[in-house]
């Protein structure tokens, strides 16, 4: 049985095997696909999830995005943690 | 057909795009109606399709191509029992090549480890395995298949051995609902990601057996309590989907997210349906992918456009502020219980028939369950599985 994942700066998030973060060509949109689930994503979530690969940490993702969007890392990281925690609670993100 | 149903003619019906409806999200593909199990709550139509009428491999591949071009995200490979098709591997592989998320909905009893391994290698993304009960003997009695439950437990292990994610599909009713906690524990023991606890829905074959299945309101309340507690306890560990029998709901389910709004169903011979039970509505004429494109059908098919939107609704739906939330509930249930698919689904507490039907079901639930009327594919067609 899996343990509950608490997202923090050092967690290296990834998608579980059955969860796909995929670009739908016909609709030109990024979505998360899981069994009988479809999650539509806002542009910020897409930017975060594009960096999720199981190798980089939440801290590193936040640093990356803070440079890209020219915003303080702490502010970005709060959003990153909140979004990934929500997805993790629903089973769409694991470590 | 009801006399006023098509008085204005199909040309008057608004199409999908005129309703502002986008492409469907997912396709439920019933690859075959053949099935070794005999569940008395079978959701397939009363009239089953023969093997010889089933779409070919190439026809299914063309359907997959069209689904992807339309922008669909997922395909559910279902039945009957989809693993009776020897070309399941080809179909799965084609989904992978085209980037369509594939989900196998199976009873599991015909699977072996090698086939599962192969399906996983070809890109199958998820398996939903049905369970009739957690009690060995009762499970086999409900499914009408000796040794079925033991085999399913084995299949679940094989699924996890090849690292395919697993959902346990548990259909619950008064003859197994007291094992609800065991169902959830079983899903945990089998290392499932997800468990679907779905109460029997009563149309098609299941309606014949309603008196054997409908739970009492007390059983239902108890079950809901268990699920709510487990959802909190198991948050982040196990996803629990729960469908109550809508006879006991205040509002009807917004069936399929609204008629012809989000999903497509295809039967084994290629007819395109707004939902898997739509064949229980006798006046509907379905278009077939052997004659028309999937895109054309989604946009124009009369069977879809008849109950799209809200224009078709009589009162009390028409004047209800939930009409674009519930979409009038389930058309098939309205047909089965009121004789007219346009009527408000009697599951809705505002339906004039709600009280009467609720009372009838609750009365059935108080009596000892009658014998099952089993669903036997072979008896009807004497066709090899």
CSV table of C-alpha atoms in Angstrom, one decimal, chain B residues 195-359:
chain,number,residue,atom,x,y,z
B,195,UNK,CA,-12.0,1.2,-6.5
B,196,UNK,CA,-15.3,1.8,-8.0
B,197,UNK,CA,-18.3,1.1,-5.8
B,198,UNK,CA,-21.2,1.3,-8.1
B,199,UNK,CA,-24.8,0.4,-7.1
B,200,UNK,CA,-26.7,-1.5,-9.7
B,201,UNK,CA,-28.5,0.9,-12.2
B,202,UNK,CA,-31.9,-0.4,-13.2
B,203,UNK,CA,-32.6,-0.6,-16.9
B,204,UNK,CA,-32.1,-3.4,-19.5
B,205,UNK,CA,-31.5,-6.7,-17.9
B,206,UNK,CA,-31.0,-5.3,-14.4
B,207,UNK,CA,-34.6,-4.0,-14.3
B,208,UNK,CA,-35.8,-7.6,-14.5
B,209,UNK,CA,-33.9,-8.3,-11.3
B,210,UNK,CA,-34.6,-5.1,-9.4
B,211,UNK,CA,-36.5,-6.9,-6.6
B,212,UNK,CA,-33.4,-9.1,-6.0
B,213,UNK,CA,-31.0,-6.2,-5.9
B,214,UNK,CA,-32.5,-3.0,-4.6
B,215,UNK,CA,-31.0,-2.2,-1.1
B,216,UNK,CA,-33.1,-0.8,1.8
B,217,UNK,CA,-32.6,2.8,2.6
B,218,UNK,CA,-30.9,1.7,5.9
B,219,UNK,CA,-28.4,-0.4,4.0
B,220,UNK,CA,-27.7,2.5,1.7
B,221,UNK,CA,-27.2,5.0,4.5
B,222,UNK,CA,-24.8,2.6,6.2
B,223,UNK,CA,-22.9,2.0,2.9
B,224,UNK,CA,-22.5,5.8,2.3
B,225,UNK,CA,-21.2,6.2,5.8
B,226,UNK,CA,-18.5,3.6,5.3
B,227,UNK,CA,-17.5,5.1,2.0
B,228,UNK,CA,-17.3,8.6,3.4
B,229,UNK,CA,-15.1,7.4,6.3
B,230,UNK,CA,-12.8,5.4,4.0
B,231,UNK,CA,-12.4,8.3,1.6
B,232,UNK,CA,-11.0,10.3,4.5
B,233,UNK,CA,-8.9,7.5,6.0
B,234,UNK,CA,-7.5,6.5,2.6
B,235,UNK,CA,-7.0,9.9,1.0
B,236,UNK,CA,-3.9,9.8,-1.3
B,237,UNK,CA,-3.7,6.0,-1.0
B,238,UNK,CA,-6.8,4.7,-2.7
B,239,UNK,CA,-9.3,6.6,-4.9
B,240,UNK,CA,-12.9,5.6,-4.2
B,241,UNK,CA,-15.5,6.3,-6.7
B,242,UNK,CA,-19.0,5.8,-5.4
B,243,UNK,CA,-22.3,5.7,-7.3
B,244,UNK,CA,-25.5,5.5,-5.2
B,245,UNK,CA,-28.7,3.9,-6.6
B,246,UNK,CA,-30.4,6.9,-7.9
B,247,UNK,CA,-33.8,5.7,-6.7
B,248,UNK,CA,-32.8,7.1,-3.3
B,249,UNK,CA,-31.2,10.3,-4.5
B,250,UNK,CA,-32.8,13.7,-4.3
B,251,UNK,CA,-31.6,14.8,-7.7
B,252,UNK,CA,-31.2,12.4,-10.6
B,253,UNK,CA,-27.7,11.7,-11.9
B,254,UNK,CA,-26.7,13.9,-14.8
B,255,UNK,CA,-26.5,10.9,-16.9
B,256,UNK,CA,-23.4,10.8,-19.2
B,257,UNK,CA,-22.9,14.5,-18.4
B,258,UNK,CA,-26.0,15.2,-20.5
B,259,UNK,CA,-27.3,13.3,-23.6
B,260,UNK,CA,-24.8,13.5,-26.4
B,261,UNK,CA,-22.6,16.1,-24.7
B,262,UNK,CA,-19.4,14.3,-23.7
B,263,UNK,CA,-19.4,10.7,-24.5
B,264,UNK,CA,-19.9,8.2,-27.3
B,265,UNK,CA,-20.8,4.5,-27.0
B,266,UNK,CA,-20.3,2.0,-29.8
B,267,UNK,CA,-21.9,-1.4,-29.8
B,268,UNK,CA,-20.2,-4.5,-31.3
B,269,UNK,CA,-21.7,-4.0,-34.8
B,270,UNK,CA,-20.7,-0.4,-35.1
B,271,UNK,CA,-23.8,1.5,-34.1
B,272,UNK,CA,-23.0,4.8,-32.3
B,273,UNK,CA,-25.1,5.4,-29.1
B,274,UNK,CA,-25.3,8.3,-26.7
B,275,UNK,CA,-25.0,5.8,-23.8
B,276,UNK,CA,-24.6,2.1,-23.4
B,277,UNK,CA,-28.3,1.6,-22.5
B,278,UNK,CA,-29.7,3.7,-25.3
B,279,UNK,CA,-31.0,0.7,-27.2
B,280,UNK,CA,-33.6,0.3,-24.5
B,281,UNK,CA,-35.4,3.4,-26.1
B,282,UNK,CA,-37.2,1.6,-28.9
B,283,UNK,CA,-37.8,4.6,-31.2
B,284,UNK,CA,-34.2,5.6,-31.5
B,285,UNK,CA,-32.5,5.0,-34.8
B,286,UNK,CA,-28.7,4.6,-34.6
B,287,UNK,CA,-26.2,5.5,-37.3
B,288,UNK,CA,-23.4,3.0,-38.0
B,289,UNK,CA,-19.7,3.7,-38.6
B,290,UNK,CA,-19.9,1.3,-41.5
B,291,UNK,CA,-22.0,3.9,-43.3
B,292,UNK,CA,-21.1,7.3,-41.8
B,293,UNK,CA,-18.1,8.8,-40.2
B,294,UNK,CA,-17.9,9.1,-36.4
B,295,UNK,CA,-17.6,12.9,-36.8
B,296,UNK,CA,-20.8,13.1,-38.9
B,297,UNK,CA,-22.7,10.9,-36.5
B,298,UNK,CA,-21.7,13.0,-33.4
B,299,UNK,CA,-22.8,16.1,-35.2
B,300,UNK,CA,-25.9,15.0,-37.0
B,301,UNK,CA,-27.2,11.6,-35.7
B,302,UNK,CA,-30.9,11.9,-34.9
B,303,UNK,CA,-30.5,9.6,-31.9
B,304,UNK,CA,-28.1,12.2,-30.4
B,305,UNK,CA,-29.9,15.4,-31.4
B,306,UNK,CA,-33.3,14.3,-30.1
B,307,UNK,CA,-32.4,14.8,-26.5
B,308,UNK,CA,-29.5,17.3,-26.7
B,309,UNK,CA,-29.9,20.6,-24.9
B,310,UNK,CA,-33.1,21.5,-23.2
B,311,UNK,CA,-35.6,22.2,-26.0
B,312,UNK,CA,-37.1,18.7,-25.9
B,313,UNK,CA,-37.9,18.9,-22.2
B,314,UNK,CA,-41.4,18.9,-20.8
B,315,UNK,CA,-42.2,20.2,-17.4
B,316,UNK,CA,-41.1,19.9,-14.6
B,317,UNK,CA,-37.7,19.8,-16.3
B,318,UNK,CA,-38.4,22.7,-18.6
B,319,UNK,CA,-39.0,25.2,-15.8
B,320,UNK,CA,-36.4,23.7,-13.4
B,321,UNK,CA,-33.3,25.7,-12.5
B,322,UNK,CA,-31.3,22.5,-12.5
B,323,UNK,CA,-32.1,21.7,-16.1
B,324,UNK,CA,-28.6,22.4,-17.3
B,325,UNK,CA,-27.1,20.6,-14.3
B,326,UNK,CA,-29.0,17.3,-14.3
B,327,UNK,CA,-30.1,17.5,-18.0
B,328,UNK,CA,-33.4,15.8,-17.0
B,329,UNK,CA,-31.5,12.7,-15.5
B,330,UNK,CA,-31.4,9.5,-17.4
B,331,UNK,CA,-33.4,9.0,-20.6
B,332,UNK,CA,-33.2,5.3,-20.5
B,333,UNK,CA,-34.6,5.2,-16.9
B,334,UNK,CA,-37.4,7.6,-17.9
B,335,UNK,CA,-38.2,5.2,-20.7
B,336,UNK,CA,-38.1,2.1,-18.6
B,337,UNK,CA,-40.2,3.5,-15.7
B,338,UNK,CA,-42.6,5.9,-17.4
B,339,UNK,CA,-42.8,4.6,-21.0
B,340,UNK,CA,-41.7,7.9,-22.4
B,341,UNK,CA,-38.0,8.9,-22.7
B,342,UNK,CA,-38.8,12.6,-22.6
B,343,UNK,CA,-40.3,12.5,-19.1
B,344,UNK,CA,-38.4,13.6,-16.1
B,345,UNK,CA,-36.3,10.8,-14.8
B,346,UNK,CA,-38.4,9.4,-11.8
B,347,UNK,CA,-35.2,9.3,-9.8
B,348,UNK,CA,-35.7,13.1,-9.4
B,349,UNK,CA,-37.7,14.0,-6.3
B,350,UNK,CA,-39.6,16.5,-8.4
B,351,UNK,CA,-40.9,13.9,-10.8
B,352,UNK,CA,-44.6,13.2,-10.3
B,353,UNK,CA,-43.8,9.5,-10.4
B,354,UNK,CA,-41.0,9.6,-7.9
B,355,UNK,CA,-43.0,8.8,-4.8
B,356,UNK,CA,-44.8,5.9,-6.3
B,357,UNK,CA,-41.6,4.3,-7.7
B,358,UNK,CA,-39.6,5.0,-4.6
B,359,UNK,CA,-42.3,3.3,-2.6
